[in-house]
Amino acid sequence: MGDLLNLDQPSISSTPPEVISNALLRELHGLGPINFHAVTNDRDNDSKVIADKQRSSSDEWIYLGLENFEDDLSTNLLATRPRKADKEEEFDSESSSEAESIQPASRKITERRKAQHAVFNQWLSGRVKEEYNREKGLIDIAEFKDEQLSTRLLMNSQESAQVVTSPREYQYELFEMAKKENIIAVLDTGSGKTLIAVLLLKHMIKQELENRALGSPHKISFFLVDNVTLVFQQFAVLENNIDQKVDRFCGEMGTDLWIKETWERHFSENMIIVCTAEVLYWCLTRSFITMGQINVLIFDEAHHAKKNHVYARIIRDFYKPETNPVKRPKVFGMTASPVDAKVDVVQAANDLEALLDCRIATASDLRLLQNSVSRPNEIISEYGRLQAPIATSLTAELEERFGDIYVLQKHFQNAFQSSSVLGQWCADQTWKYCLTGVNSSKIERKAEKRFLESGSEKIEELDMVVKQLHEAQEIVQKHPFTSPIVSLVDLSSKVLSLNSYLQERFERPTDTKCVVFVKRRHTARVLGDLFEKIGTPYLKAGILMGMGGGEVGDLSVSFRQQILTLIKFRKGELNCLFATSVAEEGLDIPDCNLVIRFDLYDTMIQYIQSRGRARHMNSKYVHMIEQGNRYHLEVLKEVRGSEQIMRDFCTSLPEDRRLKGNDFDLEEASKDGTRLRVFTEPKTGAKLTYWSSLAVIAHFASSLEHPLDEIPQVSYHVTFENGMFVAQVFIPKPSPIESVVGEPATRKSIAKRSAAFQACVELRREGYLNEFFLPSEAFCKHKPAFKNALLAITSKKTRTYDARIKPDIWEKTRGTIPEKLFVTILELANPERLNRAYKPLALLTRTELPELPTFPLYLDGGMSDFRSTRILKSLLYTADSLKKLNEFTLRIFRDVFNKTYEDNSSKMSYWLAPLAENFNLKLILNDPIELLDWTTIDYVSMNDQLKWDINKPQEWYLDKFVVDPLDGSRHFFSQGVVPGLGPDDDVPIPYPAIKRQEIMLKSIYDYSLSVWKGKERGIRESVRAQCNPNQPVFKAEIATLRYNLLDEMTEADKTICRTAHLCPQPLKFSALPIEVASMSLVFPAIIHRLESYLIALEACQMLELEATPTLALEAMTKDSDNTEEHQTEQIHFQRGMGKNYERLEFIGDCFLKMATSITIYCILPEKKEFDYHVRRMLMLCNKNLFNNALEYNLQEYIRSKAFDRRSWYPDGIKLIAGRGAREGGKTDITAQRVTKHHLGDKTIADVCEAIIGASLLSHTGSDGFNFDMAVKAVTALVKNPDHVADAWDDYYKLYNAPRYQLEKATAVQLDMAKQVEREHAYKFQFPRLLRSAFTHPTHPFVYEKIPDYQRLEFLGDALLDMACVNFLFFKYPDRDPQWLTEHKMAMVSNMFLGALSVRLGFHRHMLHNSSPLAFQITQYVAELGEAEREANGRVDYWTLAREAPKCLPDLVEAYIGAMFVDSKFNYQEVGRFFNDHIRYFFEDMSIYDTFANKHPTTYLHNLLQQSFGCANYRVLSQEIQDDPRYQGKVVAAVIIHDQIVADGEAASGKNAKVKASEKALRVLEGLSPREFRENWGCECWNTGVTGKGDVEDTAI
């Protein structure tokens, strides 16, 4: 039909153009919605007329602008039917003109931005006002009386159509019908017939397993298809959605040669067989199986069952002869139409019912399917009259020489036909296909076969034919095949029309996906090759045809190649398929937004099936018809008329065979209203009835936040049990209550209202509906308060807190003379790096210190670890010895640090003492006092300093600790006299940096004298006058001036000159030995770090926690203002503080999530997942942690400042002289125990999580799990009655197994547990718990009374997070949390977990009732398998596939949760699952460095700029602060050419923009550049506005 030279219609080729009659036109108009888009080529084929048919309010249709139509008809139609679109265009035109008069055409970008802001602000103001009015209106409704309320809401909101009728309801009803009787489901393509078959198979398997458990003979299910392609396709669907063994067979596998034993093995091993009907027919014929061994026969595309088709033979020869009903299997047929030929529809339907022993069941009202199946806009595209077929020069040459060769006759016909239908260039291509390459041998074999069949014995005849074929091949090979010219010279008017349409759609980068349907395989091939040459750069053509290829010139195609083509089409690697009928009824084609019938259909079912491929929003279905071709319009009329007859037939079916969706009769139901429940709110008197509950629950659902521009709808599932209807209502996420089961009722409508009523009551009981039955503020248009917990605190420095600088341990027994002291040895692991003599020191304290860790010190000679040794036995002392220890310690403070303190032993926090030479730790057991070097202590006690005189020998100047009495910053280690130098000599070069070179560099003596101004100048002159000119000059090393030995030495420090030449007279020689002084200089850094450890440990002790000092301090350390911002420059970084809290916070946060998830799951076993999230968030939110930390004063213990020797002071004693001393000997403020520091609120909350991490790691290693202390830390820091556990075992004690878990498992549930155990070696004690883990929310609760997996998924998500974080934390000890988080996201991503779910076969066990979900899973599994094959062993093959359906990763998490509960909360099982199935993929994390997801806002930017060439767009956001309904919310909008396209709301501007971008992408989906420009008046592409500057200015 579509090709004028169709051999079946030879007369049409010579038929002149006709004028279509008014009657035919009117008949065509009455057949339903169709747009007429006439692309009419004039005589030169250079112009086209586009006319659109617009729909009027009365659903009549107008046909405009087709040439050859009678003028009076077009005139009358235009005159009598005003077009609404014309008015709108006129208004738009006026608006545009007005805008142009106000604004110049070349408006500057800044002006454009101002205009965009004005548009946004005006829209935002209107939105807030509209929201206020809407809410006000609802409040008024709530005040009406009960009868007025229910009636008004039902009528205004049309709940009977929008709420009660759901997209899934017809599938449930058909499934229930199929359980009771044999039926043929007649539904549109894409409406989910296969899901009904899956539901039925699961039901039959359940019965079969129960029967087998009772000892009944085994039976098997058969899913029969009409062709090999469908075998593989439907097998993939069943394998991925049913957890029983499924296999597939077809004749190409050699099944006709299999023996009975082979078949018996297959029948015993499988529960379901998918096969071509021929396979089953021969198995029945040979008695390999009988009807009595089959429990259900499913006929796919059941309309084929007629005459002698194998479907008909199976029923006629084997099903109907079986007279025993018990031995007859159930029959279920599926089809889009009961007829597939030009026959009487009603009679054909009746014949089909009689043949298959079934009754047709379908939807009587298309509204039942409208939300499930998206219908395209239908367009007629006319092309100019085709030219008569001619012989091209190549064809003419070949015909002249080889026209009598039989094997070439068909190819001559194809060439002639193609010259007219496709064009001369295409006609020549057909010869290339049949006479070159592999087809050369094919055609020769065909000639040989023809010769043998003729019976001729003249071999020379065959030789002559072969010779001629060789000559023909040579002619074709030498023929100059040129590039096609896009005109009637090379191409037909039909192809030119197609090219014009495709050029428009693929003018720029686009997401359009197009299928062009043709009848013949060679047509698809030619068009595919043609458009690779003449198509736009953005048109990526492909070919899709059946698995033929045996004919000469035909393309050999395998099923695998078909799947690869579809995967490329789905990914966008191909976006235009030229397809034969295999794309109508065979393979599942990804949803398209453009379908073109290049060759028209022959039957109604071809029309319906090909139309069903266009399912996207804004999709189009194009009928290409020849201008003036009456036959084409007759076909269009016939198929649409037949479709209407079929629908009329379906409507006329008896009540019990129609899906009505709702049996609600308002008048009749009102009579029974007194018997139905009513709930009256005590506070307000508001009344809830069965009728009003529908509107209440629908409004509640619409008020919930939803990610896209779809309005959330409530759905219902109704079952018939014990003579009563029972309904279950499903409320979309994020509803706190997602499903409720109502009471049994005698009518379906009452059962639904019962479920809605019960849901409303529960929502009111929980506070989600207010006293007027309106959504409460927390769920109307605001997020719950807990969602803004993070927003209530900030990481900026907004508060000042006290900060402890000294530990409380020093305060113990202060003010008294201690009875005993405790010794801790302070020593260096590498003392030689001091570069001078060294002696360990003993730290003597009033209280025993804990075991403290080593830490690095950065000395002059390099890094050395500091270590401390705690002496367990206390030291007993005398009063005299304590006095000497006190003097020795104060001497160190005075000589080394230039600070003089009062001598008061009762105030001292600790004492320092040198250790005896070659001390023996064995002495510790006897008397630790022997550890001390009392000789040195006595010497220092007796000598305030070493007196110098001119007579000192030269050796006396060796190894003395020298102090400048006038400048406390100058200390020296003497190295001996320098002969030949005197006091008045110049300072040798190089010399150290000094303050006043003009004075101090006059001479060596001047350098040694460090006073020069004010009163000091007089002292200097006095001392200078007393200078002994005969005193020697000695060389000395300047003691380090570095202020922080806890940090690495800088390059500047390394280059400082440290050698000085001094005169002894103005200096003081300390009695402290050089080795003591050397170690004492390091002491401030040591004691600072030790005090930090002690303060951190005291914080843990306050919380009654035990942690190692290292981890405790790490948890309390904040080393910059932006510690939590990783991989960015740190602000005010504090050097030398060691590790900060960020890694501990990372793992602590994860454990906190796990711990709170477990306890919530334990104490709330019957609550919904929403409640779990709410209750958990109230515990782990930053605001809660922050508030609890303040109650503990935890902020005082946080270490936020690095060590600085200049600000170090010993604790507790009064400073008398030295830097910082006040007049009158008052204590300097810097010596107080508390100072101030600035902390962000989030920092304090993060430290809480870090403490949890420290508690965890202090008792857990990479190979061991001891979570008790971490559990205790969680309890202490969340301070919530929902978490009271003090040890890990307490969790299981809190858990009371729900009833469903403990009930006896059925045969089906036991079988599932056995199958899953083969996939992961864990045996479930409670199989019903496992069943819950594989139950999708769409699976009705009433079937098995087992809840869906959402609770277990909530638990498993936290457990899996912990396992992944634990792995990364120990494997990469030096990686920061940002890196860890980014790479953890790969491990817990939906992409990986979805792939893992498929790898483990979990998807086959999932129980669900969703047709789209089944299709998505099947597609994903096929694509993932191909990705794995192409990856060649790469472990990251899963990143090559698309995003998995969300349910697949949910299954993994739910399984982990179920296994954890079943094992009595044994976390080792979680770790084992991780090691067995996940760790393998992530041993090398570097391959996931670039793992990222596509961001909606970025994608929108690229779509607008690159695909549509638009630059006049912005995404703006604004927080609404003054309106209480929007409190804490940010509203964003996408503006294109000053028009609001989409909007979004969220708690932050970033998320609001994401939501707005997602909505905008939905609006723009499927639009061509031309349609985009027309819709939004965009001329950026034509005015040069798309320059770089505009792109940079666009705010996205």
PDB file of N, CA, C and O in Angstrom, residues 552-577:
ATOM      1  N   VAL A 552      19.378 -14.007  -1.610  1.00  0.00           N
ATOM      2  CA  VAL A 552      20.469 -13.279  -2.250  1.00  0.00           C
ATOM      3  C   VAL A 552      20.246 -11.778  -2.071  1.00  0.00           C
ATOM      4  O   VAL A 552      19.152 -11.271  -2.294  1.00  0.00           O
ATOM      5  N   GLY A 553      21.293 -11.074  -1.677  1.00  0.00           N
ATOM      6  CA  GLY A 553      21.194  -9.646  -1.491  1.00  0.00           C
ATOM      7  C   GLY A 553      20.651  -9.238  -0.136  1.00  0.00           C
ATOM      8  O   GLY A 553      20.594  -8.058   0.194  1.00  0.00           O
ATOM      9  N   ASP A 554      20.225 -10.259   0.621  1.00  0.00           N
ATOM     10  CA  ASP A 554      19.650  -9.959   1.926  1.00  0.00           C
ATOM     11  C   ASP A 554      20.754  -9.866   2.973  1.00  0.00           C
ATOM     12  O   ASP A 554      21.815 -10.478   2.847  1.00  0.00           O
ATOM     13  N   LEU A 555      20.483  -9.089   4.013  1.00  0.00           N
ATOM     14  CA  LEU A 555      21.450  -8.891   5.088  1.00  0.00           C
ATOM     15  C   LEU A 555      21.211  -9.933   6.161  1.00  0.00           C
ATOM     16  O   LEU A 555      20.097 -10.102   6.655  1.00  0.00           O
ATOM     17  N   SER A 556      22.245 -10.664   6.505  1.00  0.00           N
ATOM     18  CA  SER A 556      22.128 -11.699   7.540  1.00  0.00           C
ATOM     19  C   SER A 556      22.151 -11.037   8.908  1.00  0.00           C
ATOM     20  O   SER A 556      23.071 -10.294   9.246  1.00  0.00           O
ATOM     21  N   VAL A 557      21.095 -11.293   9.696  1.00  0.00           N
ATOM     22  CA  VAL A 557      20.946 -10.668  11.005  1.00  0.00           C
ATOM     23  C   VAL A 557      20.682 -11.752  12.049  1.00  0.00           C
ATOM     24  O   VAL A 557      19.802 -12.586  11.870  1.00  0.00           O
ATOM     25  N   SER A 558      21.454 -11.720  13.135  1.00  0.00           N
ATOM     26  CA  SER A 558      21.238 -12.657  14.244  1.00  0.00           C
ATOM     27  C   SER A 558      20.461 -11.960  15.352  1.00  0.00           C
ATOM     28  O   SER A 558      20.330 -10.735  15.383  1.00  0.00           O
ATOM     29  N   PHE A 559      19.937 -12.749  16.263  1.00  0.00           N
ATOM     30  CA  PHE A 559      19.224 -12.168  17.403  1.00  0.00           C
ATOM     31  C   PHE A 559      20.167 -11.294  18.231  1.00  0.00           C
ATOM     32  O   PHE A 559      19.770 -10.242  18.727  1.00  0.00           O
ATOM     33  N   ARG A 560      21.397 -11.741  18.378  1.00  0.00           N
ATOM     34  CA  ARG A 560      22.374 -10.947  19.126  1.00  0.00           C
ATOM     35  C   ARG A 560      22.576  -9.588  18.479  1.00  0.00           C
ATOM     36  O   ARG A 560      22.659  -8.560  19.165  1.00  0.00           O
ATOM     37  N   GLN A 561      22.642  -9.559  17.141  1.00  0.00           N
ATOM     38  CA  GLN A 561      22.806  -8.279  16.450  1.00  0.00           C
ATOM     39  C   GLN A 561      21.590  -7.384  16.669  1.00  0.00           C
ATOM     40  O   GLN A 561      21.711  -6.169  16.795  1.00  0.00           O
ATOM     41  N   GLN A 562      20.411  -7.992  16.713  1.00  0.00           N
ATOM     42  CA  GLN A 562      19.217  -7.206  17.008  1.00  0.00           C
ATOM     43  C   GLN A 562      19.318  -6.554  18.395  1.00  0.00           C
ATOM     44  O   GLN A 562      19.018  -5.370  18.568  1.00  0.00           O
ATOM     45  N   ILE A 563      19.737  -7.342  19.369  1.00  0.00           N
ATOM     46  CA  ILE A 563      19.850  -6.821  20.731  1.00  0.00           C
ATOM     47  C   ILE A 563      20.899  -5.711  20.794  1.00  0.00           C
ATOM     48  O   ILE A 563      20.692  -4.676  21.425  1.00  0.00           O
ATOM     49  N   LEU A 564      22.026  -5.920  20.116  1.00  0.00           N
ATOM     50  CA  LEU A 564      23.058  -4.882  20.113  1.00  0.00           C
ATOM     51  C   LEU A 564      22.539  -3.590  19.484  1.00  0.00           C
ATOM     52  O   LEU A 564      22.831  -2.488  19.959  1.00  0.00           O
ATOM     53  N   THR A 565      21.769  -3.731  18.421  1.00  0.00           N
ATOM     54  CA  THR A 565      21.192  -2.548  17.788  1.00  0.00           C
ATOM     55  C   THR A 565      20.270  -1.815  18.754  1.00  0.00           C
ATOM     56  O   THR A 565      20.300  -0.578  18.866  1.00  0.00           O
ATOM     57  N   LEU A 566      19.457  -2.565  19.482  1.00  0.00           N
ATOM     58  CA  LEU A 566      18.524  -1.940  20.423  1.00  0.00           C
ATOM     59  C   LEU A 566      19.269  -1.289  21.588  1.00  0.00           C
ATOM     60  O   LEU A 566      18.853  -0.240  22.088  1.00  0.00           O
ATOM     61  N   ILE A 567      20.357  -1.906  22.026  1.00  0.00           N
ATOM     62  CA  ILE A 567      21.143  -1.296  23.108  1.00  0.00           C
ATOM     63  C   ILE A 567      21.739   0.025  22.634  1.00  0.00           C
ATOM     64  O   ILE A 567      21.713   1.031  23.353  1.00  0.00           O
ATOM     65  N   LYS A 568      22.257   0.037  21.429  1.00  0.00           N
ATOM     66  CA  LYS A 568      22.804   1.282  20.888  1.00  0.00           C
ATOM     67  C   LYS A 568      21.707   2.323  20.735  1.00  0.00           C
ATOM     68  O   LYS A 568      21.924   3.516  20.969  1.00  0.00           O
ATOM     69  N   PHE A 569      20.538   1.878  20.346  1.00  0.00           N
ATOM     70  CA  PHE A 569      19.403   2.795  20.206  1.00  0.00           C
ATOM     71  C   PHE A 569      19.009   3.359  21.569  1.00  0.00           C
ATOM     72  O   PHE A 569      18.724   4.552  21.702  1.00  0.00           O
ATOM     73  N   ARG A 570      19.024   2.520  22.569  1.00  0.00           N
ATOM     74  CA  ARG A 570      18.645   2.964  23.915  1.00  0.00           C
ATOM     75  C   ARG A 570      19.674   3.954  24.463  1.00  0.00           C
ATOM     76  O   ARG A 570      19.327   4.926  25.129  1.00  0.00           O
ATOM     77  N   LYS A 571      20.945   3.690  24.201  1.00  0.00           N
ATOM     78  CA  LYS A 571      22.006   4.572  24.701  1.00  0.00           C
ATOM     79  C   LYS A 571      22.122   5.863  23.911  1.00  0.00           C
ATOM     80  O   LYS A 571      22.765   6.803  24.356  1.00  0.00           O
ATOM     81  N   GLY A 572      21.508   5.916  22.728  1.00  0.00           N
ATOM     82  CA  GLY A 572      21.634   7.104  21.908  1.00  0.00           C
ATOM     83  C   GLY A 572      22.743   7.019  20.889  1.00  0.00           C
ATOM     84  O   GLY A 572      22.970   7.979  20.142  1.00  0.00           O
ATOM     85  N   GLU A 573      23.468   5.899  20.855  1.00  0.00           N
ATOM     86  CA  GLU A 573      24.497   5.728  19.829  1.00  0.00           C
ATOM     87  C   GLU A 573      23.854   5.643  18.447  1.00  0.00           C
ATOM     88  O   GLU A 573      24.474   5.973  17.441  1.00  0.00           O
ATOM     89  N   LEU A 574      22.616   5.150  18.385  1.00  0.00           N
ATOM     90  CA  LEU A 574      21.772   5.229  17.203  1.00  0.00           C
ATOM     91  C   LEU A 574      20.513   5.971  17.618  1.00  0.00           C
ATOM     92  O   LEU A 574      20.029   5.798  18.736  1.00  0.00           O
ATOM     93  N   ASN A 575      19.973   6.785  16.722  1.00  0.00           N
ATOM     94  CA  ASN A 575      18.740   7.482  17.078  1.00  0.00           C
ATOM     95  C   ASN A 575      17.683   7.434  15.990  1.00  0.00           C
ATOM     96  O   ASN A 575      16.629   8.046  16.117  1.00  0.00           O
ATOM     97  N   CYS A 576      17.959   6.715  14.917  1.00  0.00           N
ATOM     98  CA  CYS A 576      16.965   6.560  13.857  1.00  0.00           C
ATOM     99  C   CYS A 576      17.090   5.156  13.280  1.00  0.00           C
ATOM    100  O   CYS A 576      18.099   4.827  12.637  1.00  0.00           O
ATOM    101  N   LEU A 577      16.082   4.320  13.511  1.00  0.00           N
ATOM    102  CA  LEU A 577      16.100   2.944  13.036  1.00  0.00           C
ATOM    103  C   LEU A 577      15.174   2.806  11.840  1.00  0.00           C
ATOM    104  O   LEU A 577      14.019   3.260  11.876  1.00  0.00           O
TER     105      LEU A 577
END
